[in-house]
Coordinates of C-alpha atoms in Angstrom, one line a residue:
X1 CA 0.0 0.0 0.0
X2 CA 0.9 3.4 -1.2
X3 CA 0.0 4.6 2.4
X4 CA 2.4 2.4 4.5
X5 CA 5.4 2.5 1.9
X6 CA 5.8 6.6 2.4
X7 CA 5.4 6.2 6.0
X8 CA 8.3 3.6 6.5
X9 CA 10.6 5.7 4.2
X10 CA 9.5 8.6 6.2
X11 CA 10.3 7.2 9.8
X12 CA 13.6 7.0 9.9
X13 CA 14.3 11.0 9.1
X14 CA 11.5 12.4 12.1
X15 CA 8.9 11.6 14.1
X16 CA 5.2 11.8 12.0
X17 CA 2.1 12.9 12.3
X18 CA 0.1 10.4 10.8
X19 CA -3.5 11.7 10.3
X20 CA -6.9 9.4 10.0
X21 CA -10.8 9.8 9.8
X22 CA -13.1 6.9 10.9
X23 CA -13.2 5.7 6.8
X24 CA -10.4 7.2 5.5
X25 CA -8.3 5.3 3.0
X26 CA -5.6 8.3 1.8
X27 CA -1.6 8.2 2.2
X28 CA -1.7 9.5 6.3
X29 CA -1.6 12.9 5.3
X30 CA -3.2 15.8 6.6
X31 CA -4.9 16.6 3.4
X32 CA -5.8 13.1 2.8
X33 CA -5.9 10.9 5.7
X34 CA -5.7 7.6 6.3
X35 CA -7.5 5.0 8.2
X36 CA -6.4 3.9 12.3
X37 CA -5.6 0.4 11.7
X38 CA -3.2 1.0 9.0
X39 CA -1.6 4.4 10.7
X40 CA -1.0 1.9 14.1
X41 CA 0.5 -0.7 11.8
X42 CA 3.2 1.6 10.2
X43 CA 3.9 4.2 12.5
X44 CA 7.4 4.0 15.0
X45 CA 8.5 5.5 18.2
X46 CA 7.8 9.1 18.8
X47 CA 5.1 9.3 15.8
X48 CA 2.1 11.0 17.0
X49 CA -1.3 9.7 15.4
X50 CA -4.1 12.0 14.8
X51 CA -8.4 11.1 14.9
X52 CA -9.9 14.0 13.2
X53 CA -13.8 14.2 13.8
X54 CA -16.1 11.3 14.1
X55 CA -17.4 8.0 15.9
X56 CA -14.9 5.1 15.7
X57 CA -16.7 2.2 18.1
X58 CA -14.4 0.5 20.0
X59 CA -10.9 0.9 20.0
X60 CA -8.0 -0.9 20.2
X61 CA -4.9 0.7 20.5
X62 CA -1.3 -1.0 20.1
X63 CA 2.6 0.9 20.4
X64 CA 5.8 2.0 21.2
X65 CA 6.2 5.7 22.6
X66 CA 3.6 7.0 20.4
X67 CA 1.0 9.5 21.1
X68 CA -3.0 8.8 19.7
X69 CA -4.9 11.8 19.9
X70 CA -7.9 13.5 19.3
X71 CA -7.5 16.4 16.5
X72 CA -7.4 20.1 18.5
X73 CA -11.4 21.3 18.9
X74 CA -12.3 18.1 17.2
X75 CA -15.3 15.7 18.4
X76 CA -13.5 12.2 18.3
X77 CA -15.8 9.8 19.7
X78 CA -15.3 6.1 21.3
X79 CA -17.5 3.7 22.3
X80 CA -14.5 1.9 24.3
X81 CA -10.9 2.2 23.9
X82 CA -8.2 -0.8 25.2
X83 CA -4.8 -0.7 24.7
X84 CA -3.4 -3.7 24.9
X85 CA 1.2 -4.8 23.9
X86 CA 1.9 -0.8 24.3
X87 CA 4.8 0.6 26.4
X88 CA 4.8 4.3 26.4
X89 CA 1.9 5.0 24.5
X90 CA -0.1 8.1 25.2
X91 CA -3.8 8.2 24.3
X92 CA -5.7 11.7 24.6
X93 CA -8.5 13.9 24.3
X94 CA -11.5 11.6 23.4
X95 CA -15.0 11.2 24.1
X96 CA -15.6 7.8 25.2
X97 CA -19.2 7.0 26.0
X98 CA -21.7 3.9 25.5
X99 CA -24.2 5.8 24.3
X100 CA -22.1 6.6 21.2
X101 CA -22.8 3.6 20.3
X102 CA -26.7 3.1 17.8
X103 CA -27.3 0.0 21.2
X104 CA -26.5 0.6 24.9
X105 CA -24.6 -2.1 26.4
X106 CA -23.1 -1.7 30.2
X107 CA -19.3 -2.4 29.6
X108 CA -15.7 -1.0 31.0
X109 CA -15.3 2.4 28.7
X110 CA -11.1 2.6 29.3
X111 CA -9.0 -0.8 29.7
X112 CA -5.3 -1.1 30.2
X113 CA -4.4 -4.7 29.8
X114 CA -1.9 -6.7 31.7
X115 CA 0.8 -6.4 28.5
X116 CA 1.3 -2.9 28.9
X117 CA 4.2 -0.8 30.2
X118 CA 3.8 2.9 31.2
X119 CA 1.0 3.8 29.4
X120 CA -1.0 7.3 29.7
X121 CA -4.4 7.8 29.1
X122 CA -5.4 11.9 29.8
X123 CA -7.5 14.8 28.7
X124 CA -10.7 12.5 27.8
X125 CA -14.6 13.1 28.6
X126 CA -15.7 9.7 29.8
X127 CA -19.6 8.7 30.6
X128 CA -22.0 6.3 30.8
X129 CA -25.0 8.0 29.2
X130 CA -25.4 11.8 29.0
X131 CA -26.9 13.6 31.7
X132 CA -30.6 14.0 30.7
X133 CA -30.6 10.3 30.7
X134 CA -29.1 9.8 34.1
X135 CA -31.2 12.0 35.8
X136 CA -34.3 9.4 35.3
X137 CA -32.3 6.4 36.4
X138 CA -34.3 4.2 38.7
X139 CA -32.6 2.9 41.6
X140 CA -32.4 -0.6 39.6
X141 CA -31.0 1.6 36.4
X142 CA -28.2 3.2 38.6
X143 CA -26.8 -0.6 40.0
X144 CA -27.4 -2.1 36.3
X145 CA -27.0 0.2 33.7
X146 CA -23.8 2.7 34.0
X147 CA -20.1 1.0 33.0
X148 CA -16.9 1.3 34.3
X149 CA -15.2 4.6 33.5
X150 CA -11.3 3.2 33.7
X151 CA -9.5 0.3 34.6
X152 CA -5.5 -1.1 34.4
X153 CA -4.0 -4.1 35.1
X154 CA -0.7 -3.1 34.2
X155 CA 2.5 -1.6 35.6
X156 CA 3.1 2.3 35.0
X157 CA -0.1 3.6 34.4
X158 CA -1.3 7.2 34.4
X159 CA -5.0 8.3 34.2
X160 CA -4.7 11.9 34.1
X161 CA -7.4 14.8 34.1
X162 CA -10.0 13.1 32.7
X163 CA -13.4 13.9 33.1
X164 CA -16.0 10.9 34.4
X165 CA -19.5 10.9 34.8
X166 CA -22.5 8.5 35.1
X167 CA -20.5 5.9 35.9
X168 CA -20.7 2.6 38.6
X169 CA -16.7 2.2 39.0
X170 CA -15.3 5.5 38.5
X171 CA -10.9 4.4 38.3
X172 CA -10.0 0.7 39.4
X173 CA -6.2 0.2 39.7
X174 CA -5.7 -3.8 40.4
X175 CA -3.4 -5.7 42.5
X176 CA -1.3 -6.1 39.5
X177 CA -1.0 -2.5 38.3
X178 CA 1.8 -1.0 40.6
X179 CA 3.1 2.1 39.8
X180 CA 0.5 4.1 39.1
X181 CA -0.8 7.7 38.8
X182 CA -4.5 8.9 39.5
X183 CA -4.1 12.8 39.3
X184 CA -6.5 15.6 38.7
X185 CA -9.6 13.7 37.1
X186 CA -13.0 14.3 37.9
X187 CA -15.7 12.1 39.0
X188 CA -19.1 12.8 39.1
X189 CA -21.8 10.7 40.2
X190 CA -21.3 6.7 40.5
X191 CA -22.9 3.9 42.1
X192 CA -20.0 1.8 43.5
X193 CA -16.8 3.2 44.2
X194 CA -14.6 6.4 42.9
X195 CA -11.7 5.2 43.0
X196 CA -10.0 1.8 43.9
X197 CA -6.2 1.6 44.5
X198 CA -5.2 -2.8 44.9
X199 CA -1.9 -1.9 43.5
X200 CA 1.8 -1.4 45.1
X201 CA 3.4 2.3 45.1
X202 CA -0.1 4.0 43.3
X203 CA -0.3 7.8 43.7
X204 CA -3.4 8.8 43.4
X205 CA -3.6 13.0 44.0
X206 CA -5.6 16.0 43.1
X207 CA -8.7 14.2 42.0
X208 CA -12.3 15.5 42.7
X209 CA -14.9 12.7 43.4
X210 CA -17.9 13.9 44.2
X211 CA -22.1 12.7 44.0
X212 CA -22.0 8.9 45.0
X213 CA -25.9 7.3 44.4
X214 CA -26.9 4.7 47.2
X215 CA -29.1 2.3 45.3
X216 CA -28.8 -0.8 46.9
X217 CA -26.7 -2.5 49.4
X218 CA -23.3 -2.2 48.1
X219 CA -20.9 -0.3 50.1
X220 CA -19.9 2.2 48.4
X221 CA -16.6 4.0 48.7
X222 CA -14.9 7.4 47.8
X223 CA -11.7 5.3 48.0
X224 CA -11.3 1.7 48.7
X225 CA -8.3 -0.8 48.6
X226 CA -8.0 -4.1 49.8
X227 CA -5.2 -6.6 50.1
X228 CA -4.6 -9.8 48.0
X229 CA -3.1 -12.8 48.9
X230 CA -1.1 -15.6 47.4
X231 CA -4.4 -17.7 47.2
X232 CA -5.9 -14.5 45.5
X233 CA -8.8 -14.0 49.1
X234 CA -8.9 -10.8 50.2
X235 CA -7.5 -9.3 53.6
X236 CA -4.4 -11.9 53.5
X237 CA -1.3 -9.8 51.9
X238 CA 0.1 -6.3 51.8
X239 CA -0.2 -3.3 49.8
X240 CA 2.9 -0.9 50.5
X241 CA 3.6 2.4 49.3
X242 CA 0.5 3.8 48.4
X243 CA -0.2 7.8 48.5
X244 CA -3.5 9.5 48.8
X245 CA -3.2 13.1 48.7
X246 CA -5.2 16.5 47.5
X247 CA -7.7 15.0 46.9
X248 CA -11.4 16.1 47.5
X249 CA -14.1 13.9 48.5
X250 CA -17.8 15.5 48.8
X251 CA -20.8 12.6 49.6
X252 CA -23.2 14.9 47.6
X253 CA -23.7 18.0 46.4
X254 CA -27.6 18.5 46.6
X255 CA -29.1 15.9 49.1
X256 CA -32.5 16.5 47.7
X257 CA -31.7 14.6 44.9
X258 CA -32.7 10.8 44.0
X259 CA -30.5 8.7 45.9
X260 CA -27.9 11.0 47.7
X261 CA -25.2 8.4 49.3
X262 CA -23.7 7.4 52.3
X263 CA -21.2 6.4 50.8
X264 CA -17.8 5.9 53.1
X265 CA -14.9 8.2 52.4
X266 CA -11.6 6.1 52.5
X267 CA -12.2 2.5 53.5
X268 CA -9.0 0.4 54.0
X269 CA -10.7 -2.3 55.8
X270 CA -8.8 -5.5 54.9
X271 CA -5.0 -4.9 55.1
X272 CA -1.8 -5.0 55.9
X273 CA -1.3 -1.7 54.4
X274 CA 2.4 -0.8 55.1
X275 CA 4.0 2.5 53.9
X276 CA 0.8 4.7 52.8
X277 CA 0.6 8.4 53.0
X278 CA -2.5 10.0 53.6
X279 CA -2.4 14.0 53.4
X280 CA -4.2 17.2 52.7
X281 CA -7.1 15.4 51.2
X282 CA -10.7 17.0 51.7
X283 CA -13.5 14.6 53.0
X284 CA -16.8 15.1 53.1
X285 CA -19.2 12.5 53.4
X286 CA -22.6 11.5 55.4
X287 CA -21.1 8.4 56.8
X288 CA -19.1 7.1 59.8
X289 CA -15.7 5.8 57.4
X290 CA -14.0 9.2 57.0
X291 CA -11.0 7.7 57.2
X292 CA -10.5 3.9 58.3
X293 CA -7.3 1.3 58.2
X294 CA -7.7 -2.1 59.8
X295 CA -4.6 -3.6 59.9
X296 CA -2.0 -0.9 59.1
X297 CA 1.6 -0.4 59.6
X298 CA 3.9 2.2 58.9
X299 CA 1.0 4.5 58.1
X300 CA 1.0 8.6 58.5
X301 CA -2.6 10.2 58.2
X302 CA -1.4 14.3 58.1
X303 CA -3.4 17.4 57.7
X304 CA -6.7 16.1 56.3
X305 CA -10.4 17.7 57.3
X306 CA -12.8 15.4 57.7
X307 CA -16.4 16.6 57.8
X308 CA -20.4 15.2 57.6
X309 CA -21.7 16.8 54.3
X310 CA -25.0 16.3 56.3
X311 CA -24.6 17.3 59.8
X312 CA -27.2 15.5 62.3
X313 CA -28.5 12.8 60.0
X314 CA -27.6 9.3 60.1
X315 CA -24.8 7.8 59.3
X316 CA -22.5 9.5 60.2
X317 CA -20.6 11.9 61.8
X318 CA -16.8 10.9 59.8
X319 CA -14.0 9.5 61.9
X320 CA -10.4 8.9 61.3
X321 CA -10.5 5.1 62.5
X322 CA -7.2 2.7 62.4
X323 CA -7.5 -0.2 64.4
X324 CA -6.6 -4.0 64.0
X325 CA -6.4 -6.0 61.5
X326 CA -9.6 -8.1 61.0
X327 CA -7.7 -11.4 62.0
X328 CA -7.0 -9.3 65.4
X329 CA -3.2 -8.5 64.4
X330 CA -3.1 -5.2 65.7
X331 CA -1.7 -2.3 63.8
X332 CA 1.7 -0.4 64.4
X333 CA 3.7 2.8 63.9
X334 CA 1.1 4.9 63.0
X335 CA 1.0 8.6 63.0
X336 CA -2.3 10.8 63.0
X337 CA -1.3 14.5 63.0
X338 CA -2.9 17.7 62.4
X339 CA -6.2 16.4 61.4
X340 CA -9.4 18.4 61.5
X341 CA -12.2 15.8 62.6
X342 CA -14.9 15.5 65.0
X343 CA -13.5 11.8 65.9
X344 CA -10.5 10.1 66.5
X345 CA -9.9 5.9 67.1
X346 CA -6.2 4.6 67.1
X347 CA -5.4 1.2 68.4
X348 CA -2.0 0.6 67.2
X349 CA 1.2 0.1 68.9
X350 CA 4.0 2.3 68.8
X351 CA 1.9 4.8 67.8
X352 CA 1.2 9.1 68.1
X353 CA -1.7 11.1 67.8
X354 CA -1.1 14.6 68.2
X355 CA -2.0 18.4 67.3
X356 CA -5.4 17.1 65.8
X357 CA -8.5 19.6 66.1
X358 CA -11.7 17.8 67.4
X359 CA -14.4 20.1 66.6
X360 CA -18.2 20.4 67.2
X361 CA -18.8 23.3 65.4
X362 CA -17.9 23.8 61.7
X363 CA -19.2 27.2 61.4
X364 CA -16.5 28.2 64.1
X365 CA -13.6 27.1 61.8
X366 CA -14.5 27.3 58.2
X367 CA -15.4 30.3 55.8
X368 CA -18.6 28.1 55.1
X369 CA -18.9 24.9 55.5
X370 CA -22.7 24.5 54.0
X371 CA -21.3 26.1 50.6
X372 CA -18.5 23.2 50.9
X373 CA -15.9 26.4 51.2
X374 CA -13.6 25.0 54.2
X375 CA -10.6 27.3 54.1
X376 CA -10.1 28.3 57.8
X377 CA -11.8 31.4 58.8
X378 CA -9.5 33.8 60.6
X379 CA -8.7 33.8 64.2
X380 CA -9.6 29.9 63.2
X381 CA -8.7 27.7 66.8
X382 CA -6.8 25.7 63.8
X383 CA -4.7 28.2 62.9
X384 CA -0.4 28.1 64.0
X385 CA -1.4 24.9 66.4
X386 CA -0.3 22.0 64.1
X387 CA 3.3 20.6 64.5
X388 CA 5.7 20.8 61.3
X389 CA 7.1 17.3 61.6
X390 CA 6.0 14.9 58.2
X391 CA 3.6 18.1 57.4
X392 CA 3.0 18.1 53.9
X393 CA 5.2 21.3 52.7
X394 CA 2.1 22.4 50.8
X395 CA -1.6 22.9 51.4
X396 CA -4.4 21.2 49.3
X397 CA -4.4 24.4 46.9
X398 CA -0.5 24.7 46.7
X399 CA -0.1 27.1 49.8
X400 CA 3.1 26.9 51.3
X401 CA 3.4 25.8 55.1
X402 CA 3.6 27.6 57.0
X403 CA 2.7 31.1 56.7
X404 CA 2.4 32.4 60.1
X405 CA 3.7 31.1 63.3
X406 CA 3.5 27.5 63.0
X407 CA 1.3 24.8 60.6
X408 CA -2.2 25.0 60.8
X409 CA -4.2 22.1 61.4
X410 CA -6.2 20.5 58.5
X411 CA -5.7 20.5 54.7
X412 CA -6.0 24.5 54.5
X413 CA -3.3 26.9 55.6
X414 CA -4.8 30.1 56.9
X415 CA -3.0 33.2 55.3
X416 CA -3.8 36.9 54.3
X417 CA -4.6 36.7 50.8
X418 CA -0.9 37.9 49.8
X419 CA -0.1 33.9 49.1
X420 CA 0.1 32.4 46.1
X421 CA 0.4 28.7 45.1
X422 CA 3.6 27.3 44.9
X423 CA 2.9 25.0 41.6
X424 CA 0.1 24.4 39.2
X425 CA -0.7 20.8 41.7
X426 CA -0.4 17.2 41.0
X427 CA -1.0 18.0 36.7
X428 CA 0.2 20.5 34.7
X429 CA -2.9 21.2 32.8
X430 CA -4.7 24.0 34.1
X431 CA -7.6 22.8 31.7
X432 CA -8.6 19.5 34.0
X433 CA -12.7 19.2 34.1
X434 CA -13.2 22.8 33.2
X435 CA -15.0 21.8 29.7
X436 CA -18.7 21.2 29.2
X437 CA -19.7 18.9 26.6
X438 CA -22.1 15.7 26.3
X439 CA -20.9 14.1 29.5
X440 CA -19.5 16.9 32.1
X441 CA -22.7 19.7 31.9
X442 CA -21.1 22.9 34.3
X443 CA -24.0 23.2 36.5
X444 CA -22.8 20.3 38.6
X445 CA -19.6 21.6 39.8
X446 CA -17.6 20.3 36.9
X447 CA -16.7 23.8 35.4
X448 CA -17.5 27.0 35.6
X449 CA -15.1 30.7 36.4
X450 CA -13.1 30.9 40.3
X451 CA -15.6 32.2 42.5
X452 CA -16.1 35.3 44.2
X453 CA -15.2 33.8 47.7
X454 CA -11.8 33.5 46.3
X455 CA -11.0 37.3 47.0
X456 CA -12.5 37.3 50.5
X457 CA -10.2 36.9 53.5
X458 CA -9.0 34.0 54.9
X459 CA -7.0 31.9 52.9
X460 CA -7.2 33.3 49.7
X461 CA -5.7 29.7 48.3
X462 CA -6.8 31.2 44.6
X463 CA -6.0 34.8 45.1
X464 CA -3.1 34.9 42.6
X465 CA -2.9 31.4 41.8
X466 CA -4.5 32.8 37.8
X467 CA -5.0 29.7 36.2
X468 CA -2.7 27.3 37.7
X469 CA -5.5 26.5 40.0
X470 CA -6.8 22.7 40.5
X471 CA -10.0 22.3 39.9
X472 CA -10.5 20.5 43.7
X473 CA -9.5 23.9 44.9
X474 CA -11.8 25.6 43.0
X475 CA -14.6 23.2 43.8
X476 CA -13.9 23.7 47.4
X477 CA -14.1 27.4 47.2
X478 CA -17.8 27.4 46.1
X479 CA -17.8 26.5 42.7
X480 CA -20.6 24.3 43.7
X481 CA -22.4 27.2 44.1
X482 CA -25.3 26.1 46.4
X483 CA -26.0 25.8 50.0
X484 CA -27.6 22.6 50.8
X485 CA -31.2 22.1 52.6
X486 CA -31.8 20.0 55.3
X487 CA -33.7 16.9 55.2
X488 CA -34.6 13.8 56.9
X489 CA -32.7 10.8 54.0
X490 CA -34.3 7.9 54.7
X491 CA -32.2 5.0 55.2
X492 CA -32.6 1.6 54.4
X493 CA -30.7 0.5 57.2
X494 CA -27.0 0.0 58.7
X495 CA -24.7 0.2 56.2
X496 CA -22.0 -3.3 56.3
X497 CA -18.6 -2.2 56.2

């Protein structure tokens, strides 16, 4: 073919840009592209592979260090999208959705298989069915019908900025996927669990997770991670190395809505854990997990705030919980340090809880806490009374530590406005979540300008910050843009660990 014989005489002199439509059948070329399967047969290391405009079903992608992408400001549509014997390879910008498919069929929308090395998938809108649809889900609908947004079962993985809605799994990294990097995506509204983290030395940081649907007896979690055993059972090996941090956690955004969740915020409830580091994350959930290890060791929980996104109704309020393994091991060498939390457990040995904030009243400590804005207010009791040792150096929104007397206690540090963040946070795109297209709409938090209450006084975390702000910091500045009404949720009853 015409098409294949001027790429491979091409690839030695430069890296390519090989160009294809869904039925294209030209020489690769901008001006007359080619088709996917025959750009991924010919194309070499460093080529970068182009999808101009259209649906292409599901897609399989296979390489060596070369970049997929969607065309700029072009509407490149998946059904699904596996990569499979890659190392290296970058796939980017698409819309991946069943519904872009003529028949609906639940299925996993973003698989990395077990062949890969180091592969990046970032920058793509991911959704069950749009959002009209999903708002008249039955109960049944939202346990049977959504997909899984992304999973990997390989080493090296990134999942970056990508924007997830509708979904039951939001990200699943498994036992046999160490290595990798969850940063700065964007989940809104599942039925299961945000994010799961089963493999080794996973960084998972700067990701928003927010609107969990309780629609049966599943418990659901923000974040859950379980050991594996030899024999494969749960709750019978080790996960080491595992960091959770930045990240913001919110149970739901209007709890008028069908099904608002209890779901639990992080739920480690089957260790050994070993190694982890759990900092400057934002937690707010209608449930008693705010943060829970059973069966930890070598653990450091550090400047998180824990708070009930529904204060006085059941379950709930949050805790910071580690305890013994459910074998009755106990756990050891843990540290729980400048936490902001209404409740504290730690039954470890060799252990230190200290310079945490046990509060009562939110309003006494936070900006507003019923607009989900929980920068500290000023003359905060949380304010210069954490301890410096293992604090993160940064806040959740970049803020250096300190910037008065001593560290402040929780994820925020307290200053005059005068700050400015330190980096752009976990990803360097200053873009994550803030487009609104078929699967992200803006009104639910997943876009939208920094708010006003990013000018007032007390922290300030975006005053100057210009675009290099995360989205969780923006989200936890008001983006949401609505206080919540109290209700009575019915329950249907205790919810299982």
């Amino acid at each position: 073919m015409v098409f294949l014989a001027l790429l491979a005489l091409a690839a030695p002199a430069r890296a390519l840009s090989i160009h294809v439509t869904p039925d294209g059948a030209g020489d690769g070329s901008e001006a007359d592209p080619g088709n996917l399967e025959s750009a991924l047969a010919a194309a070499a290391p460093g080529d970068t592979v182009w999808l101009h405009e259209g649906s292409y079903g599901d897609v399989i992608l296979r390489g060596e260090d070369l970049v997929v992408s969607a065309a700029d400001g072009e509407d490149v549509r998946l059904r699904t999208l596996t990569i499979a014997d890659s190392t290296g390879l970058v796939a980017r910008g698409f819309s991946i959705s069943l519904s872009h498919a003529e028949t609906y069929e639940s299925d996993t929308m973003v698989t990395v298989q077990g062949s890969n090395d180091g592969v990046t998938v970032e920058d793509c809108t991911i959704f069950s069915v749009p959002d009209e649809v999903a708002a008249g889900w039955s109960a049944t609908d939202w346990a049977e019908q959504p997909g899984t947004a992304m999973s990997s079962r390989a080493p090296g993985t990134q999942f970056l900025r990508n924007r997830i809605r509708n979904v039951t799994h939001g990200i699943s990294i498994a036992h046999d996927s160490p290595n990798a990097r969850v940063a700065g995506n964007v989940i809104d509204g599942f039925s299961r669990d945000g994010l799961r983290g089963i493999g080794e030395y996973g960084v998972f940081e700067g990701n928003t997770v927010m609107n969990a649907y309780d629609v049966d007896d599943h418990h659901d979690d923000f974040f859950q991670s379980w050991s594996v055993g030899e024999d494969g059972s749960p709750g019978t090996g080790v996960i080491r190395g595992v960091v959770l941090r930045g990240n913001l956690f919110i149970g739901f955004t209007d709890p008028d809505r069908p099904f608002a969740g209890a779901a639990q915020g992080i739920g480690c409830f089957d260790g050994f854990y070993e190694g982890w580091i759990v900092e400057n994350n934002v937690i707010l959930v209608n449930h008693w997990h705010g943060i829970t290890f059973l069966g930890a060791r070598d653990v450091r929980i550090v400047n998180n705030t824990v708070l009930d996104v529904q204060r006085g109704e059941r379950p709930g309020p949050p805790w910071i919980d580690v305890s013994s393994h459910k074998d009755g091991t106990p756990s050891e060498d843990i540290v729980i340090r400048n936490n902001l939390v209404e409740t504290i457990t730690l039954e470890a040995e060799g252990s230190v809880e200290d310079h945490n904030l046990r509060f009562t009243d939110p309003d006494a400590l936070f900006v507003d806490a019923a607009a989900f804005d929980l920068r500290l207010r000023e003359g905060s009791e949380a304010i210069d009374t954490g301890s410096a040792d293992l604090a993160p150096a940064l806040d959740f929104a970049g803020i250096p530590r300190p910037q008065g007397a001593g560290v402040d206690v929780g994820a925020f540090e307290w200053h005059d406005g005068s700050a400015t963040a330190a980096d752009a946070g976990p990803v360097a795109s200053a873009d994550a979540g803030a487009s609104a297209d078929a699967g992200a709409s803006a009104d639910a938090g997943a876009g939208g300008s920094t708010p006003a209450a990013a000018t007032t006084d007390g922290c300030g975390c975006a005053t100057g910050a210009g675009p290099s702000a995360t989205l969780p910091t923006l989200v936890v500045l008001g983006l949401l843009g609505r206080a919540r009404r109290r209700r009575k949720n019915p329950r249907r009853g205790e919810r299982r660990r």
